[in-house]
Amino acid sequence: MRLHRSILKATSTRAMPRDKSLREDLRIKKWKIRRGDKVMVISGKDRGQSGVVSEVSRKTNAVYVRGLNLAFKNVPKSKESPSGKIQKEMPIHVSNVALVDPSTNQPTKVYIGKFVDPNTGDKQSMRYSVSTGSVIQKNLDLTYQKEWKDGKMDTDPDAVNKVSFQTVPGVPPFPEDVMREIQNRYKKHY
């Protein structure tokens, strides 16, 4: 028996997003906006405001910008929402936001160019601003790690560090027949 996702998430379905994914041919293939990028809204009710991308939805060609495009959602009253309303970030279509150039703090178009490191010779694809030509670095957004909480199903740190298997020299870790199957897994057995 499958449980409904509201039971699994312990919230109302009204607070959860519905699946509105686009067909494969309508989705953007190469994304230039990532989580942690500073963007400016160029059209819509929050036009001219900038913020940091908190989530990228590649299935719907949308981004969620922290603190922008907020809407109230009605949910059942609980300890978290005694009024029965929560404020939630709504998606913004990727065409309605533009990356902010770090040197001018203005919205800019971006192109992806190849960069060859002169010391090592490694090739990388970098994002460049069209207006100034400056490199737009890829930011690591690790703020979600601060919200992590240990649950009842998580493993204790002491149990993780404990050594639970001791190898014996000359004795394989599996029985001989299992080792033979692992070694010959691509051979057909008729």
mmCIF file of C-alpha atoms in Angstrom:
data_model
loop_
_atom_site.group_PDB
_atom_site.id
_atom_site.type_symbol
_atom_site.label_atom_id
_atom_site.label_comp_id
_atom_site.label_asym_id
_atom_site.label_seq_id
_atom_site.Cartn_x
_atom_site.Cartn_y
_atom_site.Cartn_z
ATOM 1 C CA MET A 1 0.000 0.000 0.000
ATOM 2 C CA ARG A 2 1.426 3.374 -1.025
ATOM 3 C CA LEU A 3 1.105 6.200 1.437
ATOM 4 C CA HIS A 4 0.111 9.631 0.265
ATOM 5 C CA ARG A 5 2.991 12.124 0.124
ATOM 6 C CA SER A 6 1.297 14.368 2.706
ATOM 7 C CA ILE A 7 1.482 11.529 5.220
ATOM 8 C CA LEU A 8 5.102 10.864 4.343
ATOM 9 C CA LYS A 9 6.098 14.508 4.661
ATOM 10 C CA ALA A 10 3.770 15.114 7.650
ATOM 11 C CA THR A 11 2.478 18.296 6.028
ATOM 12 C CA SER A 12 -0.493 19.273 3.985
ATOM 13 C CA THR A 13 -0.469 18.752 0.230
ATOM 14 C CA ARG A 14 -1.352 22.425 -0.124
ATOM 15 C CA ALA A 15 2.112 23.391 1.136
ATOM 16 C CA MET A 16 3.913 21.031 -1.238
ATOM 17 C CA PRO A 17 4.560 21.849 -4.891
ATOM 18 C CA ARG A 18 2.663 19.956 -7.543
ATOM 19 C CA ASP A 19 4.526 18.229 -10.310
ATOM 20 C CA LYS A 20 4.282 20.561 -13.300
ATOM 21 C CA SER A 21 7.234 19.261 -15.260
ATOM 22 C CA LEU A 22 7.668 20.200 -18.903
ATOM 23 C CA ARG A 23 8.222 17.908 -21.847
ATOM 24 C CA GLU A 24 11.851 17.060 -22.582
ATOM 25 C CA ASP A 25 11.959 19.161 -25.766
ATOM 26 C CA LEU A 26 10.780 22.291 -23.886
ATOM 27 C CA ARG A 27 13.375 22.057 -21.106
ATOM 28 C CA ILE A 28 16.536 24.153 -21.162
ATOM 29 C CA LYS A 29 19.524 21.989 -22.061
ATOM 30 C CA LYS A 30 22.445 24.140 -20.862
ATOM 31 C CA TRP A 31 21.834 26.091 -17.677
ATOM 32 C CA LYS A 32 23.840 29.186 -16.857
ATOM 33 C CA ILE A 33 22.228 29.797 -13.457
ATOM 34 C CA ARG A 34 23.066 27.604 -10.487
ATOM 35 C CA ARG A 35 22.142 27.433 -6.817
ATOM 36 C CA GLY A 36 24.018 30.107 -4.867
ATOM 37 C CA ASP A 37 24.224 32.606 -7.774
ATOM 38 C CA LYS A 38 23.238 36.214 -7.253
ATOM 39 C CA VAL A 39 20.464 37.126 -9.702
ATOM 40 C CA MET A 40 18.253 40.112 -10.396
ATOM 41 C CA VAL A 41 14.585 39.824 -11.344
ATOM 42 C CA ILE A 42 14.095 41.634 -14.674
ATOM 43 C CA SER A 43 10.313 41.273 -14.978
ATOM 44 C CA GLY A 44 7.399 40.577 -12.679
ATOM 45 C CA LYS A 45 6.210 41.969 -9.364
ATOM 46 C CA ASP A 46 9.720 41.913 -7.833
ATOM 47 C CA ARG A 47 11.376 43.628 -10.800
ATOM 48 C CA GLY A 48 14.698 45.276 -9.952
ATOM 49 C CA GLN A 49 15.264 43.303 -6.748
ATOM 50 C CA SER A 50 18.185 40.932 -6.406
ATOM 51 C CA GLY A 51 18.681 37.828 -4.332
ATOM 52 C CA VAL A 52 20.427 34.488 -4.130
ATOM 53 C CA VAL A 53 19.089 31.419 -5.935
ATOM 54 C CA SER A 54 18.051 28.853 -3.333
ATOM 55 C CA GLU A 55 16.777 26.155 -5.705
ATOM 56 C CA VAL A 56 16.861 25.403 -9.425
ATOM 57 C CA SER A 57 14.025 23.373 -10.944
ATOM 58 C CA ARG A 58 15.281 22.034 -14.261
ATOM 59 C CA LYS A 59 12.031 20.155 -14.893
ATOM 60 C CA THR A 60 10.012 23.380 -14.953
ATOM 61 C CA ASN A 61 12.669 25.881 -16.183
ATOM 62 C CA ALA A 62 12.245 27.862 -12.961
ATOM 63 C CA VAL A 63 14.372 29.152 -10.099
ATOM 64 C CA TYR A 64 13.501 29.954 -6.483
ATOM 65 C CA VAL A 65 15.122 33.167 -5.234
ATOM 66 C CA ARG A 66 15.536 33.601 -1.481
ATOM 67 C CA GLY A 67 13.106 36.229 -0.159
ATOM 68 C CA LEU A 68 11.508 37.077 -3.523
ATOM 69 C CA ASN A 69 8.186 36.162 -5.169
ATOM 70 C CA LEU A 70 6.620 35.269 -1.826
ATOM 71 C CA ALA A 71 3.034 34.093 -1.542
ATOM 72 C CA PHE A 72 0.822 33.040 1.340
ATOM 73 C CA LYS A 73 -0.403 29.454 1.383
ATOM 74 C CA ASN A 74 -3.256 28.209 3.538
ATOM 75 C CA VAL A 75 -2.409 25.096 5.524
ATOM 76 C CA PRO A 76 -4.079 23.387 8.472
ATOM 77 C CA LYS A 77 -3.311 25.059 11.799
ATOM 78 C CA SER A 78 -0.435 23.502 13.694
ATOM 79 C CA LYS A 79 2.388 24.411 16.071
ATOM 80 C CA GLU A 80 4.508 25.663 13.164
ATOM 81 C CA SER A 81 1.707 27.791 11.689
ATOM 82 C CA PRO A 82 -0.852 28.795 14.351
ATOM 83 C CA SER A 83 -2.587 31.207 11.954
ATOM 84 C CA GLY A 84 -3.002 28.581 9.246
ATOM 85 C CA LYS A 85 -0.966 30.571 6.720
ATOM 86 C CA ILE A 86 2.627 30.179 5.691
ATOM 87 C CA GLN A 87 4.731 32.386 3.466
ATOM 88 C CA LYS A 88 6.401 30.447 0.685
ATOM 89 C CA GLU A 89 8.816 31.272 -2.134
ATOM 90 C CA MET A 90 7.219 30.678 -5.498
ATOM 91 C CA PRO A 91 9.127 29.800 -8.679
ATOM 92 C CA ILE A 92 10.286 32.434 -11.145
ATOM 93 C CA HIS A 93 10.797 31.447 -14.781
ATOM 94 C CA VAL A 94 14.459 31.478 -15.725
ATOM 95 C CA SER A 95 13.823 33.995 -18.514
ATOM 96 C CA ASN A 96 12.655 36.528 -15.904
ATOM 97 C CA VAL A 97 15.969 36.585 -14.002
ATOM 98 C CA ALA A 98 19.485 37.589 -15.022
ATOM 99 C CA LEU A 99 22.824 36.879 -13.390
ATOM 100 C CA VAL A 100 24.422 39.848 -11.645
ATOM 101 C CA ASP A 101 27.879 40.846 -12.883
ATOM 102 C CA PRO A 102 30.131 40.855 -9.773
ATOM 103 C CA SER A 103 32.222 43.803 -11.015
ATOM 104 C CA THR A 104 29.310 46.190 -11.768
ATOM 105 C CA ASN A 105 26.401 44.719 -9.731
ATOM 106 C CA GLN A 106 24.204 45.025 -12.826
ATOM 107 C CA PRO A 107 22.253 42.253 -14.589
ATOM 108 C CA THR A 108 24.135 40.801 -17.535
ATOM 109 C CA LYS A 109 23.917 38.144 -20.178
ATOM 110 C CA VAL A 110 26.301 35.227 -19.820
ATOM 111 C CA TYR A 111 28.226 33.088 -22.256
ATOM 112 C CA ILE A 112 30.132 29.920 -21.485
ATOM 113 C CA GLY A 113 33.673 29.807 -22.801
ATOM 114 C CA LYS A 114 36.527 27.350 -22.516
ATOM 115 C CA PHE A 115 39.412 28.236 -20.223
ATOM 116 C CA VAL A 116 42.772 26.449 -20.382
ATOM 117 C CA ASP A 117 44.908 26.649 -17.262
ATOM 118 C CA PRO A 118 48.415 27.666 -18.429
ATOM 119 C CA ASN A 119 50.159 25.786 -15.581
ATOM 120 C CA THR A 120 48.395 22.410 -15.791
ATOM 121 C CA GLY A 121 46.778 22.521 -19.230
ATOM 122 C CA ASP A 122 43.377 21.512 -17.823
ATOM 123 C CA LYS A 123 40.313 22.657 -19.772
ATOM 124 C CA GLN A 124 37.361 24.109 -17.896
ATOM 125 C CA SER A 125 34.149 25.769 -18.960
ATOM 126 C CA MET A 126 33.777 29.172 -17.314
ATOM 127 C CA ARG A 127 30.914 31.686 -17.265
ATOM 128 C CA TYR A 128 31.793 35.102 -18.635
ATOM 129 C CA SER A 129 29.815 38.340 -18.490
ATOM 130 C CA VAL A 130 28.898 39.622 -21.959
ATOM 131 C CA SER A 131 29.022 43.291 -20.915
ATOM 132 C CA THR A 132 32.401 43.369 -19.128
ATOM 133 C CA GLY A 133 34.005 40.040 -20.010
ATOM 134 C CA SER A 134 34.697 39.252 -16.347
ATOM 135 C CA VAL A 135 34.497 35.706 -15.015
ATOM 136 C CA ILE A 136 31.438 34.806 -12.936
ATOM 137 C CA GLN A 137 32.570 32.226 -10.405
ATOM 138 C CA LYS A 138 30.439 29.236 -9.428
ATOM 139 C CA ASN A 139 29.471 29.711 -5.783
ATOM 140 C CA LEU A 140 29.021 26.809 -3.404
ATOM 141 C CA ASP A 141 25.804 27.282 -1.447
ATOM 142 C CA LEU A 142 26.041 25.157 1.697
ATOM 143 C CA THR A 143 23.516 27.049 3.820
ATOM 144 C CA TYR A 144 21.121 24.089 3.727
ATOM 145 C CA GLN A 145 23.597 22.105 5.848
ATOM 146 C CA LYS A 146 22.890 24.396 8.809
ATOM 147 C CA GLU A 147 19.278 23.216 8.757
ATOM 148 C CA TRP A 148 20.170 19.521 9.009
ATOM 149 C CA LYS A 149 18.895 17.797 12.122
ATOM 150 C CA ASP A 150 19.657 14.300 13.342
ATOM 151 C CA GLY A 151 16.635 12.050 13.170
ATOM 152 C CA LYS A 152 15.786 8.799 14.880
ATOM 153 C CA MET A 153 16.898 6.793 11.796
ATOM 154 C CA ASP A 154 20.359 8.434 11.582
ATOM 155 C CA THR A 155 23.458 6.504 12.561
ATOM 156 C CA ASP A 156 25.281 7.588 15.718
ATOM 157 C CA PRO A 157 28.737 9.117 15.116
ATOM 158 C CA ASP A 158 30.295 6.582 17.515
ATOM 159 C CA ALA A 159 28.918 3.677 15.473
ATOM 160 C CA VAL A 160 30.297 5.184 12.261
ATOM 161 C CA ASN A 161 33.851 5.381 13.617
ATOM 162 C CA LYS A 162 33.734 1.879 15.116
ATOM 163 C CA VAL A 163 35.659 -0.763 13.154
ATOM 164 C CA SER A 164 33.223 -3.600 12.479
ATOM 165 C CA PHE A 165 35.232 -5.792 10.086
ATOM 166 C CA GLN A 166 38.724 -7.154 10.561
ATOM 167 C CA THR A 167 40.468 -8.642 7.537
ATOM 168 C CA VAL A 168 42.327 -11.904 7.920
ATOM 169 C CA PRO A 169 45.347 -12.309 5.622
ATOM 170 C CA GLY A 170 44.889 -15.104 3.093
ATOM 171 C CA VAL A 171 41.128 -15.460 3.674
ATOM 172 C CA PRO A 172 38.795 -13.803 1.146
ATOM 173 C CA PRO A 173 36.025 -11.608 2.600
ATOM 174 C CA PHE A 174 33.356 -13.675 0.763
ATOM 175 C CA PRO A 175 32.939 -17.404 0.188
ATOM 176 C CA GLU A 176 34.763 -18.822 -2.861
ATOM 177 C CA ASP A 177 31.610 -19.282 -5.001
ATOM 178 C CA VAL A 178 30.518 -15.675 -4.414
ATOM 179 C CA MET A 179 33.989 -14.417 -5.329
ATOM 180 C CA ARG A 180 33.872 -16.461 -8.559
ATOM 181 C CA GLU A 181 30.494 -14.925 -9.486
ATOM 182 C CA ILE A 182 31.763 -11.414 -8.808
ATOM 183 C CA GLN A 183 34.895 -11.957 -10.900
ATOM 184 C CA ASN A 184 32.980 -13.538 -13.811
ATOM 185 C CA ARG A 185 29.873 -11.375 -13.756
ATOM 186 C CA TYR A 186 30.158 -10.510 -17.475
ATOM 187 C CA LYS A 187 30.513 -14.126 -18.609
ATOM 188 C CA LYS A 188 27.305 -15.798 -19.721
ATOM 189 C CA HIS A 189 26.414 -18.945 -17.836
ATOM 190 C CA TYR A 190 24.360 -21.281 -20.014
#
